[in-house]
Structure formats: C-alpha cells, structure tokens
mmCIF file of C-alpha atoms in Angstrom:
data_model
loop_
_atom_site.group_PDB
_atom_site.id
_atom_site.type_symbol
_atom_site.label_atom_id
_atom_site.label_comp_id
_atom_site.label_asym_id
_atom_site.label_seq_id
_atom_site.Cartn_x
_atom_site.Cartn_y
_atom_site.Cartn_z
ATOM 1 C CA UNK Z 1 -21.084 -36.189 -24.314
ATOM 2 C CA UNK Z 2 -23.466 -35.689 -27.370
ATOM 3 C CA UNK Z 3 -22.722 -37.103 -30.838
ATOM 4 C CA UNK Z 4 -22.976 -33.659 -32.099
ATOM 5 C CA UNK Z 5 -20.295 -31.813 -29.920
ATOM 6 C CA UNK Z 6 -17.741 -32.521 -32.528
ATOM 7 C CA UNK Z 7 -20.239 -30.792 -35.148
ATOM 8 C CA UNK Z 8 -20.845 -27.747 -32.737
ATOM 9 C CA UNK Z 9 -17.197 -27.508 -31.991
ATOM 10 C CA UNK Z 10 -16.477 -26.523 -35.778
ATOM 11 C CA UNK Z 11 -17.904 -23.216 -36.970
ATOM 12 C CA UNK Z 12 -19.829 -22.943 -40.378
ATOM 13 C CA UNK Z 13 -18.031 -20.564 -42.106
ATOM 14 C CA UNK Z 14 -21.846 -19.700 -43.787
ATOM 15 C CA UNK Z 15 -22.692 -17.949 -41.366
ATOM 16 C CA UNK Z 16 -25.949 -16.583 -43.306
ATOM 17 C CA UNK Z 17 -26.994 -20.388 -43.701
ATOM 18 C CA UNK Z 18 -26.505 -21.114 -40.115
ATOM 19 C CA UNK Z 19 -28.689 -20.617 -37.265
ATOM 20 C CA UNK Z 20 -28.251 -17.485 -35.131
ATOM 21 C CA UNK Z 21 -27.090 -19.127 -31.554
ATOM 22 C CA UNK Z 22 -27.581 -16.102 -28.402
ATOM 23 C CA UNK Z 23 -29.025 -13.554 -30.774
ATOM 24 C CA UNK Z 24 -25.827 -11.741 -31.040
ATOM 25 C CA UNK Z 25 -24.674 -12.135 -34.260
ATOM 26 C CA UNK Z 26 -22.491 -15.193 -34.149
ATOM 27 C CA UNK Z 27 -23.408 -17.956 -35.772
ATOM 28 C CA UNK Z 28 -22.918 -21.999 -35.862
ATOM 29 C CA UNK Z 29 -24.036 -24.771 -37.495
ATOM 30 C CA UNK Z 30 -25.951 -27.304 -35.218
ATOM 31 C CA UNK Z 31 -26.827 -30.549 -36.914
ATOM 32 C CA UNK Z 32 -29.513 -32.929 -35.585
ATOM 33 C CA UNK Z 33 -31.945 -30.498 -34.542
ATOM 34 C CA UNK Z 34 -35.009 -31.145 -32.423
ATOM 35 C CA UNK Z 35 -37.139 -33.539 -33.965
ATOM 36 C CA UNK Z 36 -40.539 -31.563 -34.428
ATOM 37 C CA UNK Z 37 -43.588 -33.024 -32.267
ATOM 38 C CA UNK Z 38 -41.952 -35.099 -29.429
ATOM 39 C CA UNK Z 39 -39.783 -32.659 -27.589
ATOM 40 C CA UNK Z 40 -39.311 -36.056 -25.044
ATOM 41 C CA UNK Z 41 -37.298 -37.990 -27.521
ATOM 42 C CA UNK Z 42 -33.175 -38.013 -27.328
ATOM 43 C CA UNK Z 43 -32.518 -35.834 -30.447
ATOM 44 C CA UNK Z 44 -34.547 -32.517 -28.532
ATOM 45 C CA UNK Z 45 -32.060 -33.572 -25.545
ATOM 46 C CA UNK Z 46 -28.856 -33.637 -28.101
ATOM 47 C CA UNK Z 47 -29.786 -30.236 -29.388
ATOM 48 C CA UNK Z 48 -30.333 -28.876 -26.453
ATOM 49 C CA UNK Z 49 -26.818 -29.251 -25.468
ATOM 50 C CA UNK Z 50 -25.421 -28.365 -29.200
ATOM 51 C CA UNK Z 51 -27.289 -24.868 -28.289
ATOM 52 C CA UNK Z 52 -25.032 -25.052 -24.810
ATOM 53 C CA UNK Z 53 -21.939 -26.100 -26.924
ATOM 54 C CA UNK Z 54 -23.177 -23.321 -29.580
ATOM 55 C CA UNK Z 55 -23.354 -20.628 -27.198
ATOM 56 C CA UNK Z 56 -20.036 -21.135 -25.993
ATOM 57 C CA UNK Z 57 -18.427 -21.709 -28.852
ATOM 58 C CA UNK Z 58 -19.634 -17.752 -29.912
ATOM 59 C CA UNK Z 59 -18.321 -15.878 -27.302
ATOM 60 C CA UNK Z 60 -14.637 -17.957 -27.533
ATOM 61 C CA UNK Z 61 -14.762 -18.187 -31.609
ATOM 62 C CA UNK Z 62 -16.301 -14.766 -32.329
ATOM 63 C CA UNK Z 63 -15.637 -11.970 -29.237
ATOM 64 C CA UNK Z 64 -16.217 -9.582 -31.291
ATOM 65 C CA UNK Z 65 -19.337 -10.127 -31.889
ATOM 66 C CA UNK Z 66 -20.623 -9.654 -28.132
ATOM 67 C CA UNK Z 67 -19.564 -6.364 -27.035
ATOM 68 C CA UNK Z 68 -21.092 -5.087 -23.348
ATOM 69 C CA UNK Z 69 -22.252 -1.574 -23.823
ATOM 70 C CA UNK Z 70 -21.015 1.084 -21.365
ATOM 71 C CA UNK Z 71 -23.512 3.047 -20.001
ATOM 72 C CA UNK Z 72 -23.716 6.402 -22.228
ATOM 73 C CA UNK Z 73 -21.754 8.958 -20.422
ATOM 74 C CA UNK Z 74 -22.071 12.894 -20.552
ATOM 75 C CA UNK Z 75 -19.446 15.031 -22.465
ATOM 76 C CA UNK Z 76 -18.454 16.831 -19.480
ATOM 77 C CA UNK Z 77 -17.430 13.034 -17.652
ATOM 78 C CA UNK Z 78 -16.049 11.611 -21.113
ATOM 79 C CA UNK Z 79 -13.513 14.730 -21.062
ATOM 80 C CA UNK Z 80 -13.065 14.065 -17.788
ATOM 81 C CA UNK Z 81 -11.769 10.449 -18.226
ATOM 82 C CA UNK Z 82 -9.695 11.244 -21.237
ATOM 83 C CA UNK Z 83 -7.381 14.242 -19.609
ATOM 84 C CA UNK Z 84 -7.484 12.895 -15.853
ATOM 85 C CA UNK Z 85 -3.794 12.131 -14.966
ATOM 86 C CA UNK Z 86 -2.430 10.024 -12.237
ATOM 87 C CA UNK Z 87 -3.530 11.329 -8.597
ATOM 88 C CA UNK Z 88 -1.048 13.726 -7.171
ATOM 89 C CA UNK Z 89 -1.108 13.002 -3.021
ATOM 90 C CA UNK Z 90 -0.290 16.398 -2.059
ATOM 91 C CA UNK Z 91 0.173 14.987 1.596
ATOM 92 C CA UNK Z 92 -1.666 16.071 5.009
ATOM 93 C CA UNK Z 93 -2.314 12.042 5.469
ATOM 94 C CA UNK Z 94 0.359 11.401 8.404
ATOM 95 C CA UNK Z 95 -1.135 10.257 11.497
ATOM 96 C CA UNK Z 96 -0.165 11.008 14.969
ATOM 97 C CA UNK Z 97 2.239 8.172 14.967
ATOM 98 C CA UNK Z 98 4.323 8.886 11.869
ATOM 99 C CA UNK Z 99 4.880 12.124 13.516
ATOM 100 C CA UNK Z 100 6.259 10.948 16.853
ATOM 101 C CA UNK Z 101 8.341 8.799 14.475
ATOM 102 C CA UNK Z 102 10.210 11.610 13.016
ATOM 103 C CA UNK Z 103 11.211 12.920 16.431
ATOM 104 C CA UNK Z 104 12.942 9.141 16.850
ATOM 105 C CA UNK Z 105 11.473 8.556 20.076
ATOM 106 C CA UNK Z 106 14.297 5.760 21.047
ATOM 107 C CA UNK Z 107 16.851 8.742 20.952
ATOM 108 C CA UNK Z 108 14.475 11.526 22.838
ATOM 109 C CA UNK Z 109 14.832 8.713 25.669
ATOM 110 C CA UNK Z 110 19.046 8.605 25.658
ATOM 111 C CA UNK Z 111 18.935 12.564 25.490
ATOM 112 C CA UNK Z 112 16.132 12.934 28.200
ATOM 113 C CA UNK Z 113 18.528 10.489 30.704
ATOM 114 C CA UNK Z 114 21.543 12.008 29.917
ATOM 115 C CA UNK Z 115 20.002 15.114 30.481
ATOM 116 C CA UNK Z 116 18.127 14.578 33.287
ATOM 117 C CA UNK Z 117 21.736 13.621 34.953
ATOM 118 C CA UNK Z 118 23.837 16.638 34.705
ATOM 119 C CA UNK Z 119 20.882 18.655 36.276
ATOM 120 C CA UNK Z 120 20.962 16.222 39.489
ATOM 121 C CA UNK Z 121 24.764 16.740 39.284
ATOM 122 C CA UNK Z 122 24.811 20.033 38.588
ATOM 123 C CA UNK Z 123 25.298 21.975 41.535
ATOM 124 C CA UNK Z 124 22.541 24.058 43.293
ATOM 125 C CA UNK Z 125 18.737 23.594 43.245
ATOM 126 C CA UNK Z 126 15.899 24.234 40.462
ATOM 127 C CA UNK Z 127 12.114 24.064 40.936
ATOM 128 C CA UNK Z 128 10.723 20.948 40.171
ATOM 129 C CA UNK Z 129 8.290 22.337 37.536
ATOM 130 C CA UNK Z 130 11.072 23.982 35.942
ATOM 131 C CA UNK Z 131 12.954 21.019 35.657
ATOM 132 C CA UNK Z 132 10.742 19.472 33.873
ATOM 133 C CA UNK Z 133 9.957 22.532 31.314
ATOM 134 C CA UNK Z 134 13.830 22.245 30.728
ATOM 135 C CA UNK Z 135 13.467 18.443 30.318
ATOM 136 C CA UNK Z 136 10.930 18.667 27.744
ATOM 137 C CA UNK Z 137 12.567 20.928 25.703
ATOM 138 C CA UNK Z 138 15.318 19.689 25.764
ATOM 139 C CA UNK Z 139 13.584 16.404 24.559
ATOM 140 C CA UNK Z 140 11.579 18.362 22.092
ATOM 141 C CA UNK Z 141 14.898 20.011 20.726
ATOM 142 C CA UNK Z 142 15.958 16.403 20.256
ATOM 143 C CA UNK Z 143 13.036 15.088 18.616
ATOM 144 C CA UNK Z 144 13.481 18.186 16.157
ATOM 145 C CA UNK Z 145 16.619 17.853 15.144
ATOM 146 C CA UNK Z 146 15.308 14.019 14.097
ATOM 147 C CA UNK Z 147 12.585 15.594 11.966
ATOM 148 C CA UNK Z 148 15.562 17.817 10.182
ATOM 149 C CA UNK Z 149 17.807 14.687 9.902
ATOM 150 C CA UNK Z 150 15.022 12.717 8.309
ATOM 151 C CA UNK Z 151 13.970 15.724 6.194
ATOM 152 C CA UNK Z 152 17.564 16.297 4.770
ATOM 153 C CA UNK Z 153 18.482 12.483 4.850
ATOM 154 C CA UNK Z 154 15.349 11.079 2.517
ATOM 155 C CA UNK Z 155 16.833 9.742 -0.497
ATOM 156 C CA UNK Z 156 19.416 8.198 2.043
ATOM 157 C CA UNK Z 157 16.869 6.543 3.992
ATOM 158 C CA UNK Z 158 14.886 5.274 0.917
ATOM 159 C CA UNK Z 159 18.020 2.974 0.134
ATOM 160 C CA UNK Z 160 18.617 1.203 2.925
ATOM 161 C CA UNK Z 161 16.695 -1.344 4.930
ATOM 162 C CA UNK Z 162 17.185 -0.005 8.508
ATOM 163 C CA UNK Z 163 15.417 3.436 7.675
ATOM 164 C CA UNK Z 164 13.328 2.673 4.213
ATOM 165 C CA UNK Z 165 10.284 2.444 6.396
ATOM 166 C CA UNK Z 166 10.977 5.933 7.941
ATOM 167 C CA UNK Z 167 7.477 8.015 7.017
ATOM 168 C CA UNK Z 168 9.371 10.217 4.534
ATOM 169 C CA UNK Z 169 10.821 7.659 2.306
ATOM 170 C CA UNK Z 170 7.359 4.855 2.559
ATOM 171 C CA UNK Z 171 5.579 8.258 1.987
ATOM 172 C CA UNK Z 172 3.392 8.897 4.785
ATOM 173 C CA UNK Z 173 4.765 11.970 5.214
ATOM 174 C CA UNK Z 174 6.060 14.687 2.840
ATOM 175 C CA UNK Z 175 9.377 16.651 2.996
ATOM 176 C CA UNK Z 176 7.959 19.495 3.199
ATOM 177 C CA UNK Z 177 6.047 18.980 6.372
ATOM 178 C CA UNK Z 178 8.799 17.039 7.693
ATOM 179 C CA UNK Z 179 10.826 20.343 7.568
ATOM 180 C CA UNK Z 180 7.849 22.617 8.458
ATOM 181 C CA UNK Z 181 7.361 20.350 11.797
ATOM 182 C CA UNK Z 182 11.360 20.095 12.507
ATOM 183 C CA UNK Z 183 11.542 24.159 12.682
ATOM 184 C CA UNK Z 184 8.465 24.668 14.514
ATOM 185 C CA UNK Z 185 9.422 22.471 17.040
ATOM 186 C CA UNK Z 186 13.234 23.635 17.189
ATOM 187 C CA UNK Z 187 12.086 27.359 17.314
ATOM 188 C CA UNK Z 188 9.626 26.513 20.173
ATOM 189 C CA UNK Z 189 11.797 24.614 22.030
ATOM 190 C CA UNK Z 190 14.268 26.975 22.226
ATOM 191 C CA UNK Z 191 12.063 29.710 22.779
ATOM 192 C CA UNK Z 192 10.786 28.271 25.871
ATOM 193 C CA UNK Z 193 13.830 27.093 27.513
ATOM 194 C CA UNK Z 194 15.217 30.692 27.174
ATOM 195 C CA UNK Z 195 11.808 31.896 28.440
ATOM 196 C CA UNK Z 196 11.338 29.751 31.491
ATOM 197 C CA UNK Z 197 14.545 28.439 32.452
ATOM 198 C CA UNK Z 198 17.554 30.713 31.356
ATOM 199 C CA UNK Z 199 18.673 32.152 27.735
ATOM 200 C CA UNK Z 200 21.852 30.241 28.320
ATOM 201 C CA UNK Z 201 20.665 27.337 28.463
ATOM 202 C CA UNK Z 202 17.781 28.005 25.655
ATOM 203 C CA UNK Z 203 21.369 29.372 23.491
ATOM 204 C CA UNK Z 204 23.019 26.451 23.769
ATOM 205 C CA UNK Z 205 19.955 23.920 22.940
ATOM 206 C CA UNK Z 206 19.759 26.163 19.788
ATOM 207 C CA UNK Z 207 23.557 25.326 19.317
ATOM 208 C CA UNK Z 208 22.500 22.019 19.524
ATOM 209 C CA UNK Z 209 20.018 21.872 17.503
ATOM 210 C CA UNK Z 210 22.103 23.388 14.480
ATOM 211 C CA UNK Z 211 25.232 21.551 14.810
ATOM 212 C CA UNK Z 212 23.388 18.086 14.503
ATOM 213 C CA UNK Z 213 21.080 19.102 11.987
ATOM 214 C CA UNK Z 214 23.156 21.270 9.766
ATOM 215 C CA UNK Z 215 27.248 20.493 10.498
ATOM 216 C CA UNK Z 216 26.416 16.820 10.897
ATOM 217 C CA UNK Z 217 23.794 15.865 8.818
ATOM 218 C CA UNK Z 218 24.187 18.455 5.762
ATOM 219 C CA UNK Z 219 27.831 18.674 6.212
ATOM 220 C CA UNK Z 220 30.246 15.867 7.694
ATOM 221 C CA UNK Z 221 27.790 13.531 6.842
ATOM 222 C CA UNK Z 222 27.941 13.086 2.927
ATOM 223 C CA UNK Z 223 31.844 14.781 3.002
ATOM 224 C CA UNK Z 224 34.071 12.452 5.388
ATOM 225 C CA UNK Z 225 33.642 8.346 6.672
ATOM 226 C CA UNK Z 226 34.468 10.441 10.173
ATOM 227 C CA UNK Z 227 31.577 12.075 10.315
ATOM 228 C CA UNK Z 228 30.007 10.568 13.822
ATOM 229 C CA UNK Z 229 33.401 10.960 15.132
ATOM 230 C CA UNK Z 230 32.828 14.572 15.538
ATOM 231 C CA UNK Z 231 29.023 14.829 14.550
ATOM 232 C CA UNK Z 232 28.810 12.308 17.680
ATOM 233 C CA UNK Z 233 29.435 15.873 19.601
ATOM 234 C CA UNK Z 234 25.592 16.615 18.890
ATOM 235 C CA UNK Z 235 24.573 14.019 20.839
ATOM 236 C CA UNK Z 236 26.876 14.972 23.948
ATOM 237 C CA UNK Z 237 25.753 17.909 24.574
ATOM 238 C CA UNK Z 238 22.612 17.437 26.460
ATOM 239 C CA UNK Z 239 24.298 16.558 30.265
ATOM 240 C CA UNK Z 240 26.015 20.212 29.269
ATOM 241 C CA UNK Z 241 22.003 21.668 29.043
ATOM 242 C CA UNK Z 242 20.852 19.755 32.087
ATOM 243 C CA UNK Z 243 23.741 21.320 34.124
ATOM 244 C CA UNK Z 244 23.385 24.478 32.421
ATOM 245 C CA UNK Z 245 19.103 25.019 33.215
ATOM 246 C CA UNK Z 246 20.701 24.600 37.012
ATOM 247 C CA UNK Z 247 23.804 26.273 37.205
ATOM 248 C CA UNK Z 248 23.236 29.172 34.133
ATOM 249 C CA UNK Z 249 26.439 28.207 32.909
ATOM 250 C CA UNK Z 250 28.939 25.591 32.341
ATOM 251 C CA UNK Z 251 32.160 24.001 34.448
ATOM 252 C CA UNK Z 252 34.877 21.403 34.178
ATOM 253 C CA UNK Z 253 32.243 18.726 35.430
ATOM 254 C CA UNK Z 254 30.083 19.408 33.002
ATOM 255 C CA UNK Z 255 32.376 19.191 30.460
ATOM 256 C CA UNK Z 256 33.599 15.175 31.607
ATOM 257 C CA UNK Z 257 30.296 14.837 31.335
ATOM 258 C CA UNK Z 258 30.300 15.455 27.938
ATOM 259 C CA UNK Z 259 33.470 13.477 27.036
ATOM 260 C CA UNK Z 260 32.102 10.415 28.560
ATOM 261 C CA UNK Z 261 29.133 10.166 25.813
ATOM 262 C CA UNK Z 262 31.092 11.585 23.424
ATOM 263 C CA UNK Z 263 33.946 9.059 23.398
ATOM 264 C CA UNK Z 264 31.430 6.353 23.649
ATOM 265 C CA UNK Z 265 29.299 7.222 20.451
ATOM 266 C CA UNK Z 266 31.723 6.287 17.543
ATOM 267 C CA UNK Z 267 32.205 2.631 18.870
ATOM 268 C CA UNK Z 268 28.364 2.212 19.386
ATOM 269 C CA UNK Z 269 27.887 3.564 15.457
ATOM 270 C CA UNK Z 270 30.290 1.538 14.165
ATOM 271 C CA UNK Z 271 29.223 -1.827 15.774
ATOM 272 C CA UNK Z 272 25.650 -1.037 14.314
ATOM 273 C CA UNK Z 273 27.528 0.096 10.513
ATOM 274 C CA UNK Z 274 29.091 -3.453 10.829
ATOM 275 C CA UNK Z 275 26.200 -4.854 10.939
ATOM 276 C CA UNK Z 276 24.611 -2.891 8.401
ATOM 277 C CA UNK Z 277 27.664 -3.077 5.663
ATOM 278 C CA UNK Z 278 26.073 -3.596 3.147
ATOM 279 C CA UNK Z 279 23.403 -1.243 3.531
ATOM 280 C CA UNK Z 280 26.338 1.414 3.599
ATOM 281 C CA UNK Z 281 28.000 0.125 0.621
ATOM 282 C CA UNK Z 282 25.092 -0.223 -1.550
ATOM 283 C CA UNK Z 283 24.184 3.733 -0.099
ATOM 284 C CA UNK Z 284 28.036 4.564 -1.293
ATOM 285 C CA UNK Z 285 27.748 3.232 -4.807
ATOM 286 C CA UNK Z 286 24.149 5.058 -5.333
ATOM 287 C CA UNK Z 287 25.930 8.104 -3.943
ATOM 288 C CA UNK Z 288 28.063 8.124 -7.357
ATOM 289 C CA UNK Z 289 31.102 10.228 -5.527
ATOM 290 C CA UNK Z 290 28.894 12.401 -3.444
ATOM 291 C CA UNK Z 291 30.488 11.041 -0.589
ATOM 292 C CA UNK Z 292 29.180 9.294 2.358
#
C-alpha cells in the first residue's frame, strides 16, 4: 500500500488549492506528486496510485459532484413519464389451459361416468352418436357450472390454499370472462341436448346447471355449514340425464340412482374439509359473519 493512501484518504477541504482528480469537480489533495523528469522512479509509481485512491475517494466523498446525464427527452415523452399510472391488465391473457381449468376437469370425469351409467341402465336403445352428443353436454354443462362456481366463489378461493391457484384468484383470468365463458357454455349445452337428444333431457341439464351454480354456490353456500348436504343434489343429478337422453323421462330406478351419489357426497366433502380445517376457519373469520 502507498505511503500516501492515508493522505489521499482525507479530503482537503480547499478544494480551490487542490488538484482537480477525474475532471468532475471533486477535488483532493495528493501529496508526493510525480517527481518531474524520471517518470521510472518510485514517487511517479506512488502518485499514480494516490490518483487511483483520488478517484475513488470523489465519487464516495462527493456524489454529487458526478451526476450521469439522461439523455434529453421530448416534451411529449417527459409528460408521458410524469402522468403514466400503474398498467391496468384488462385481461384476454388466459391460455387454453386456464380455461379447461375453470370447467374442473377432475369433476367433468365423475359426472361423465355417472352419466354415462344411467344411459346403459336406462331402459331402451339410443344411437351411438347421440349418446355421445348427450355425453358431451352433459360434460360441458358440468364444466360450466365450474366456470360459474369459480366466477361467484373468487374472493373465497383467493384465501385458501387448495383453490388460491385457481386462474381467477392468481389472475390469469378475469371475472368477467370467467362468467362470460360459464353462460356461453351453459346456454350451448343446453341448447344442444334439447336439440339433438330430447328437450327433457336438455330441461333438466338446465335445472342442473342452475341449482349448482345459483342455490348452491350463491345461496346455501355462504348461508348454512349444510350446504353440500343438499347442494350435494347438484352433483346427483347426472345418472337422472343419462337415463333421461334414453328413456325421455324419469323412473324409480333412476331416482336410486340418484340417492346412491347423493348420500355419498357429504361424507366425501367432509373428509376433504377435515383435512382442510384450517383453510375453512381462516375463510370463516375473513367472512366477518357473512356466513360460510
């Protein structure tokens, strides 16, 4: 280390005495300059590195003093920079995927099955292509009343680990076209079945559809701690619209058919609100009395 780093460490406070170090207006005293003549011997060496020491020593001492210029800017993009708020994300950015998420695809599959049964049980015999219209809207009806759920049920979903990553509440997709894709789908659906299949069966998907989104999910939902008891009716009914795209109606059988899911829904919820408890109890206190 040179002798004169102590030296350069200290700034002159005469600065007009001192010698300008960068050539940006802060200044330091360097003692033992280079000795004039013999730039070889050891003093030009120790200068040399109280110019280093120098240099630094401005920009820590005095940052004023070494200011980077910007670019000069027109008055149309300064204006622009002063009143520019935050960007608003006016959505359009879900992909494909978040979409088939809001139709929860793991319940489409339960409903398609259960579905698919009562129409080999029902009694009688239906084209093979029709079948499978009815099967896919009755699926689609599903999926729709998912979108709904997930449009009405956002600031629930947002609270709680098991659905925070839902696209509504991590913001992929926007309420809005969570309920705009929900009622196409629902309206198509139902249109469809009635068109292709039978009205009676299209009726009572539309049935469906409403009690799960709108008696379950806007209703029991956030007003009683029973609500899948009798919301779990929603998700009984599709063996009663398999039989129902066969037979044009519904009987007895179809109706056991029904009772079997339906009496088998609350326990399956509550082993999965167990497990989630304190999900549901942190939802319940941020509901402030709203219910649950």
């Amino acid at each position: 280390m040179p002798r004169c780093m102590g030296a350069a460490l200290r700034p002159d406070p005469s600065y007009a005495k001192s010698r300008m170090i960068g050539g940006s207006g802060g200044q330091v005293s360097c003692p033992n300059p280079a000795p004039a003549g013999n730039p070889k011997r050891k003093g030009s060496a120790r200068s040399r590195d109280c110019r280093r020491i120098a240099l630094i020593l401005t920009v820590n001492v005095r940052p004023e003093t070494h200011r980077y210029e910007e670019e000069p800017m027109s008055l149309a993009e300064s204006n622009d920079r002063m009143t520019a708020g935050p960007a608003v994300w006016n959505g359009g950015m879900g992909s494909v995927g978040d979409y088939i998420a809001l139709l929860k695809p793991r319940v489409m599959s339960l409903v398609i099955f259960t579905a698919f049964v009562g129409m080999m049980l029902a009694p009688g015999s239906i084209h093979p292509v029709v079948a499978g219209v009815a099967l896919l809207c009755i699926a689609i009806g599903a999926g729709a009343s998912g979108a709904l759920n997930m449009w009405y049920d956002a600031d629930i979903d947002a609270v709680m680990t098991r659905t925070a990553k839902r696209p509504i509440p991590a913001g992929k997709v926007t309420p809005d076209e969570a309920l705009a894709f929900g009622m196409t789908l629902s309206i198509g659906s139902v249109v469809v079945l009635g068109l292709l299949v039978n009205w009676f069966a299209g009726a009572f998907l539309a049935f469906t559809i409403f009690f799960y989104a709108v008696v379950y999910t806007m209703w029991l939902k956030r007003s009683t701690p029973q609500n899948i008891v009798i919301g779990g009716a929603a998700g009984a009914f599709p063996p009663m619209i398999g039989w129902a795209s066969v037979t044009g109606g519904i009987s007895l059988e179809s109706v056991v058919l029904f009772l079997i899911i339906f009496m088998w829904t609350p326990p399956h919820f509550w082993a999965l609100a167990l497990f989630k408890s304190g999900d549901y109890r942190r939802r319940s206190a941020d509901a402030s009395g709203r219910g649950w």
